[in-house]
Short mmCIF file of C-alpha atoms and ligand atoms in Angstrom, two decimals:
data_model
loop_
_atom_site.label_atom_id
_atom_site.label_comp_id
_atom_site.label_asym_id
_atom_site.label_seq_id
_atom_site.Cartn_x
_atom_site.Cartn_y
_atom_site.Cartn_z
CA MET A 4 14.65 -11.53 21.07
CA ASP A 5 11.31 -10.11 19.89
CA GLN A 6 10.00 -12.06 16.91
CA TYR A 7 8.07 -10.75 13.89
CA ARG A 8 6.92 -12.47 10.72
CA VAL A 9 5.37 -11.77 7.35
CA PHE A 10 2.78 -14.41 6.45
CA GLY A 11 1.98 -15.00 2.80
CA ASN A 12 1.86 -17.42 -0.10
CA PRO A 13 4.07 -16.98 -2.08
CA ILE A 14 6.50 -15.20 0.23
CA LYS A 15 10.04 -16.09 -0.91
CA HIS A 16 10.64 -12.80 -2.69
CA SER A 17 9.26 -10.61 0.09
CA ARG A 18 11.46 -7.62 0.84
CA SER A 19 9.93 -7.09 4.27
CA PRO A 20 12.67 -8.92 6.25
CA PHE A 21 15.32 -6.72 4.64
CA ILE A 22 13.29 -3.57 5.29
CA HIS A 23 12.48 -4.35 8.93
CA GLN A 24 16.00 -5.56 9.77
CA SER A 25 17.30 -2.29 8.30
CA PHE A 26 14.83 -0.28 10.40
CA ALA A 27 15.87 -2.29 13.49
CA GLN A 28 19.53 -1.53 12.86
CA THR A 29 19.08 2.19 12.37
CA THR A 30 16.77 2.56 15.38
CA LYS A 31 18.92 0.20 17.52
CA GLN A 32 16.05 -2.20 18.16
CA VAL A 33 16.83 -5.84 18.89
CA LEU A 34 14.39 -7.98 16.94
CA ASN A 35 14.13 -10.75 14.42
CA TYR A 36 11.84 -10.59 11.34
CA GLU A 37 11.38 -13.55 9.00
CA THR A 38 9.15 -14.72 6.18
CA SER A 39 6.63 -17.47 6.83
CA LEU A 40 5.17 -19.46 3.94
CA VAL A 41 1.64 -20.43 4.96
CA GLU A 42 -0.46 -23.19 3.38
CA LEU A 43 -3.56 -21.74 1.73
CA ASP A 44 -5.83 -23.29 4.39
CA GLY A 45 -3.43 -22.78 7.29
CA PHE A 46 -3.43 -19.06 8.07
CA THR A 47 -5.34 -19.02 11.37
CA GLU A 48 -3.34 -21.97 12.69
CA ALA A 49 -0.04 -20.36 11.68
CA VAL A 50 -0.93 -17.14 13.52
CA LYS A 51 -2.04 -19.05 16.64
CA GLN A 52 1.19 -21.03 16.66
CA PHE A 53 3.26 -17.89 16.29
CA ILE A 54 1.42 -16.26 19.20
CA CYS A 55 2.09 -19.37 21.33
CA GLN A 56 5.78 -19.07 20.46
CA GLY A 57 5.74 -15.52 21.83
CA GLY A 58 5.52 -13.64 18.50
CA LYS A 59 5.02 -9.90 18.95
CA GLY A 60 3.54 -8.95 15.61
CA ALA A 61 3.22 -9.85 11.96
CA ASN A 62 2.66 -8.47 8.52
CA VAL A 63 0.18 -10.22 6.30
CA THR A 64 0.26 -10.29 2.53
CA VAL A 65 -1.51 -11.99 -0.38
CA PRO A 66 -3.79 -13.95 -0.07
CA PHE A 67 -4.44 -13.67 3.67
CA LYS A 68 -5.30 -9.98 4.28
CA GLU A 69 -9.07 -10.62 4.52
CA GLN A 70 -8.55 -13.60 6.83
CA ALA A 71 -6.30 -11.42 9.00
CA LEU A 72 -9.20 -8.99 9.31
CA ALA A 73 -11.54 -11.82 10.29
CA ILE A 74 -9.30 -13.12 13.12
CA SER A 75 -8.60 -9.68 14.62
CA HIS A 76 -10.24 -8.92 17.97
CA GLU A 77 -9.76 -5.19 17.49
CA LEU A 78 -9.50 -3.21 14.25
CA SER A 79 -8.44 0.29 13.28
CA ASP A 80 -10.96 2.31 11.23
CA ARG A 81 -8.63 2.29 8.25
CA ALA A 82 -8.38 -1.53 8.36
CA ARG A 83 -12.14 -1.91 8.69
CA LEU A 84 -12.79 0.39 5.73
CA ALA A 85 -10.02 -1.21 3.70
CA GLY A 86 -11.63 -4.58 4.38
CA ALA A 87 -8.14 -5.97 4.87
CA VAL A 88 -5.40 -6.18 7.49
CA ASN A 89 -1.68 -6.11 6.72
CA THR A 90 -0.38 -5.57 10.26
CA LEU A 91 -1.13 -7.67 13.33
CA SER A 92 -0.03 -6.91 16.87
CA PHE A 93 -0.32 -9.49 19.63
CA ASN A 94 -1.08 -8.07 23.02
CA ASN A 95 -1.98 -10.25 26.04
CA GLY A 96 -3.77 -12.81 23.90
CA LYS A 97 -5.54 -10.13 21.85
CA ILE A 98 -5.03 -9.80 18.10
CA ILE A 99 -5.09 -6.19 16.93
CA GLY A 100 -5.44 -5.59 13.19
CA ASP A 101 -4.41 -2.52 11.25
CA ASN A 102 -3.80 -1.60 7.63
CA THR A 103 -0.76 0.55 6.90
CA ASP A 104 -0.86 0.41 3.07
CA GLY A 105 -2.78 3.65 2.59
CA GLU A 106 -0.68 5.56 5.09
CA GLY A 107 2.41 4.16 3.37
CA LEU A 108 1.18 5.64 0.08
CA VAL A 109 0.33 9.00 1.68
CA GLN A 110 3.72 9.20 3.41
CA ASP A 111 5.49 8.43 0.15
CA LEU A 112 3.53 11.08 -1.75
CA LEU A 113 4.32 13.67 0.94
CA ARG A 114 8.00 12.60 0.97
CA ASN A 115 8.00 13.34 -2.77
CA ASN A 116 6.56 16.80 -2.04
CA VAL A 117 3.23 16.00 -3.69
CA GLN A 118 0.49 18.26 -2.43
CA LEU A 119 -2.64 16.36 -1.45
CA GLU A 120 -4.53 19.07 0.40
CA ASN A 121 -7.04 20.80 -1.93
CA SER A 122 -5.93 18.59 -4.79
CA ARG A 123 -8.03 16.74 -7.35
CA ILE A 124 -7.07 13.09 -7.22
CA LEU A 125 -7.87 10.43 -9.80
CA LEU A 126 -7.63 6.93 -8.34
CA LEU A 127 -7.57 4.11 -10.89
CA GLY A 128 -8.99 0.76 -9.80
CA ALA A 129 -11.67 -0.42 -7.41
CA GLY A 130 -10.13 -3.60 -6.02
CA GLY A 131 -8.41 -4.23 -2.70
CA ALA A 132 -5.45 -1.95 -3.43
CA ALA A 133 -7.68 1.05 -4.21
CA LYS A 134 -10.02 0.44 -1.31
CA GLY A 135 -7.12 0.36 1.15
CA VAL A 136 -5.92 3.87 0.35
CA ILE A 137 -9.18 5.83 0.26
CA LEU A 138 -9.51 6.72 3.96
CA PRO A 139 -5.86 7.83 4.41
CA LEU A 140 -6.13 9.90 1.20
CA LEU A 141 -9.37 11.55 2.40
CA ALA A 142 -7.62 12.41 5.67
CA GLN A 143 -5.27 14.66 3.66
CA ASN A 144 -8.23 16.91 2.73
CA PRO A 145 -8.21 16.66 -1.05
CA THR A 146 -10.89 18.57 -2.97
CA SER A 147 -12.09 15.36 -4.61
CA ILE A 148 -11.14 11.78 -5.34
CA VAL A 149 -12.54 10.37 -8.57
CA ILE A 150 -12.39 6.58 -8.63
CA ALA A 151 -12.23 5.33 -12.19
CA ASN A 152 -12.49 1.63 -12.86
CA ARG A 153 -12.70 -0.56 -15.96
CA THR A 154 -15.89 -2.02 -14.46
CA VAL A 155 -17.76 1.12 -13.40
CA SER A 156 -20.24 -0.71 -11.13
CA LYS A 157 -17.38 -1.73 -8.83
CA ALA A 158 -16.26 1.88 -8.45
CA GLU A 159 -19.85 2.91 -7.68
CA ALA A 160 -20.22 0.16 -5.07
CA LEU A 161 -16.92 1.17 -3.50
CA ILE A 162 -17.79 4.83 -2.95
CA GLU A 163 -21.10 3.86 -1.38
CA GLN A 164 -19.19 2.22 1.46
CA PHE A 165 -17.51 5.51 2.38
CA ASN A 166 -20.41 7.95 2.40
CA ASP A 167 -18.22 10.97 1.59
CA ASN A 168 -19.33 13.50 -1.02
CA ARG A 169 -15.75 14.19 -2.11
CA LEU A 170 -15.76 10.71 -3.70
CA LYS A 171 -17.03 10.18 -7.24
CA ALA A 172 -17.09 7.09 -9.44
CA CYS A 173 -16.74 6.67 -13.20
CA GLY A 174 -15.54 4.39 -15.98
CA PHE A 175 -12.25 4.96 -17.84
CA GLU A 176 -14.04 6.43 -20.87
CA GLN A 177 -15.62 9.13 -18.67
CA THR A 178 -12.24 10.47 -17.51
CA SER A 179 -11.92 12.93 -20.39
CA GLY A 180 -12.79 16.57 -19.82
CA ALA A 181 -11.09 16.94 -16.44
CA ILE A 182 -7.46 17.50 -15.45
CA TYR A 183 -6.09 16.03 -12.22
CA ASP A 184 -3.33 17.12 -9.85
CA VAL A 185 -2.51 13.56 -8.83
CA ILE A 186 -3.29 10.28 -10.63
CA ILE A 187 -2.71 7.06 -8.70
CA ASN A 188 -2.75 3.71 -10.45
CA ALA A 189 -4.16 1.15 -8.02
CA THR A 190 -5.18 -1.34 -10.72
CA SER A 191 -3.22 -4.54 -11.18
CA ALA A 192 -2.84 -3.77 -14.91
CA SER A 193 0.88 -3.01 -14.54
CA LEU A 194 1.50 -6.55 -13.27
CA SER A 195 0.51 -7.88 -16.68
CA GLY A 196 2.19 -5.11 -18.67
CA LYS A 197 -1.13 -3.38 -19.43
CA LEU A 198 -2.17 0.24 -19.36
CA PRO A 199 -5.50 1.46 -17.88
CA THR A 200 -7.16 3.20 -20.83
CA ILE A 201 -7.93 6.60 -19.32
CA ALA A 202 -8.08 9.82 -21.33
CA ASP A 203 -4.79 11.53 -22.27
CA SER A 204 -6.38 14.84 -21.30
CA THR A 205 -6.36 13.90 -17.57
CA VAL A 206 -2.64 14.78 -17.43
CA SER A 207 -1.38 18.36 -17.47
CA LYS A 208 2.16 19.74 -17.06
CA SER A 209 1.62 19.87 -13.31
CA THR A 210 0.12 16.40 -12.82
CA VAL A 211 1.94 13.88 -10.62
CA CYS A 212 1.42 10.23 -11.55
CA TYR A 213 1.98 7.39 -9.10
CA ASP A 214 1.92 3.63 -9.74
CA MET A 215 1.60 1.34 -6.73
CA VAL A 216 3.47 -1.30 -8.72
CA TYR A 217 7.27 -1.12 -8.89
CA GLY A 218 9.91 -2.98 -10.83
CA LYS A 219 13.20 -2.69 -12.62
CA GLU A 220 11.59 -0.77 -15.46
CA PHE A 221 8.94 1.95 -15.49
CA THR A 222 5.41 0.50 -15.71
CA PRO A 223 3.32 1.14 -18.88
CA PHE A 224 1.29 3.66 -16.83
CA LEU A 225 4.35 5.66 -15.80
CA ASN A 226 5.72 5.59 -19.37
CA TRP A 227 2.36 6.86 -20.63
CA ALA A 228 2.31 9.56 -17.93
CA LYS A 229 5.79 10.73 -18.95
CA SER A 230 4.78 10.85 -22.60
CA GLN A 231 1.79 13.04 -21.62
CA GLY A 232 4.14 15.49 -19.91
CA ALA A 233 3.45 14.70 -16.23
CA ILE A 234 5.68 16.77 -13.96
CA LYS A 235 6.62 13.80 -11.82
CA VAL A 236 6.20 10.01 -12.09
CA ILE A 237 6.74 7.81 -9.05
CA ASP A 238 6.64 4.03 -8.64
CA GLY A 239 5.46 2.10 -5.58
CA ILE A 240 8.78 1.19 -3.99
CA GLY A 241 8.44 4.05 -1.51
CA MET A 242 4.91 2.90 -0.62
CA LEU A 243 6.29 -0.55 0.16
CA VAL A 244 8.88 0.93 2.52
CA GLY A 245 6.35 3.47 3.83
CA GLN A 246 3.79 0.83 4.86
CA ALA A 247 6.59 -1.11 6.59
CA ALA A 248 7.65 2.04 8.46
CA VAL A 249 4.12 2.57 9.75
CA SER A 250 3.95 -1.09 10.89
CA PHE A 251 7.33 -0.71 12.61
CA ASN A 252 6.04 2.37 14.40
CA ILE A 253 2.95 0.47 15.59
CA TRP A 254 5.12 -2.31 17.02
CA ARG A 255 8.12 -0.39 18.33
CA GLY A 256 6.83 3.17 18.87
CA LEU A 257 9.55 4.61 16.62
CA LYS A 258 9.46 6.18 13.17
CA PRO A 259 12.35 4.77 11.15
CA GLU A 260 14.09 6.77 8.48
CA VAL A 261 12.99 5.41 5.07
CA GLU A 262 15.21 7.21 2.55
CA THR A 263 18.27 4.92 2.76
CA VAL A 264 16.19 1.74 2.59
CA ILE A 265 14.37 3.02 -0.50
CA GLU A 266 17.69 3.78 -2.18
CA GLN A 267 19.06 0.33 -1.29
CA LEU A 268 15.97 -1.40 -2.69
CA LYS A 269 16.15 0.64 -5.90
CA LEU A 270 19.77 -0.41 -6.30
CA SER A 271 19.01 -4.07 -5.74
CA LEU A 272 16.09 -3.90 -8.21
CA ALA A 273 18.37 -2.37 -10.84
CA GLN A 274 20.84 -5.23 -10.38
CA GLU A 275 18.24 -7.98 -10.77
P1 ATR B 301 -5.90 -5.68 -6.00
O1 ATR B 301 -5.98 -6.28 -4.64
O2 ATR B 301 -4.51 -5.60 -6.59
O3 ATR B 301 -6.61 -4.37 -6.07
P2 ATR B 301 -8.17 -6.88 -7.30
O4 ATR B 301 -8.98 -6.69 -6.06
O5 ATR B 301 -8.28 -8.16 -8.06
O6 ATR B 301 -6.63 -6.73 -6.98
O7 ATR B 301 -8.48 -5.64 -8.27
C1 ATR B 301 -7.80 -5.48 -9.48
C2 ATR B 301 -8.12 -4.09 -10.03
O8 ATR B 301 -7.33 -3.84 -11.18
C3 ATR B 301 -9.57 -3.92 -10.46
O9 ATR B 301 -9.94 -2.58 -10.28
C4 ATR B 301 -9.49 -4.28 -11.96
O10 ATR B 301 -10.53 -3.73 -12.73
P3 ATR B 301 -11.94 -4.51 -12.88
O11 ATR B 301 -12.68 -4.27 -11.60
O12 ATR B 301 -12.60 -3.91 -14.05
O13 ATR B 301 -11.59 -5.97 -13.07
C5 ATR B 301 -8.19 -3.61 -12.31
N1 ATR B 301 -7.54 -4.18 -13.50
C6 ATR B 301 -6.94 -5.37 -13.62
N2 ATR B 301 -6.42 -5.52 -14.86
C7 ATR B 301 -6.72 -4.39 -15.55
C8 ATR B 301 -6.45 -3.91 -16.88
N3 ATR B 301 -5.78 -4.66 -17.77
N4 ATR B 301 -6.89 -2.68 -17.21
C9 ATR B 301 -7.56 -1.93 -16.32
N5 ATR B 301 -7.85 -2.31 -15.07
C10 ATR B 301 -7.43 -3.52 -14.68
#
């Protein structure tokens, strides 16, 4: 049976096995997908061992995404520009690295009928999560993407790497005076119950707000967005399933249906 893994540390609570086994069932693929807890200094060895055992591919999560990039023999553009790899494919001794996070976000936005073409996007954060979604977002032909970060110098450094005049950088306090069609929270603030302090005036009655973080409750950012009258607020559960679907397609050449899996995950989150 074809073997897949997700490498990470910690990894116990990963939902990837559930998601990929569900995809395998609905697409009638015979495969096995398991978590693999990797020692902090043992990533390269763990991947080598898995390849020797005949592993076909793997997902990579915190804190190994940069190391996964470093060990890849071939890289997609989106992985190179993200500076991180979350999907490895093993092909005749070659390690091929890709990054499906940004495409997972784009697919989830489109699934929610969010228009990206000709839209003004505000992307909050300039860390790994933000960096990973810039190229796939640009590919949707937005009018502009403003990257606002608490530390403005990081946002400025980030846009320099892309060399695209649709990208602009600013600090949170400079977000007033413009309204956005889509605001995406790619900071890790939600993980500690915090709210990025952007201007209330960025949200209009037709603004869609998206938080890459998901949980049982709405994040502070999504609660704030609702209180500002955003037309739609969306959490990151669909991005999680979306990135898995793109990985599955890379490995198996099939696009799995995501809707049911998203609903099942929402249910299980609500019961936690
Ligand atoms: P990730 O891989 O999740 O992006 P990261 O690379 O450590 O993690 O980046 C974290 C991002 O969240 C950064 O943009 C950080 O802002 P700074 O560059 O100013 O540190 C942002 N962030 C974290 N906590 C935040 C908070 N409480 N308010 C606003 N932004 C926050």
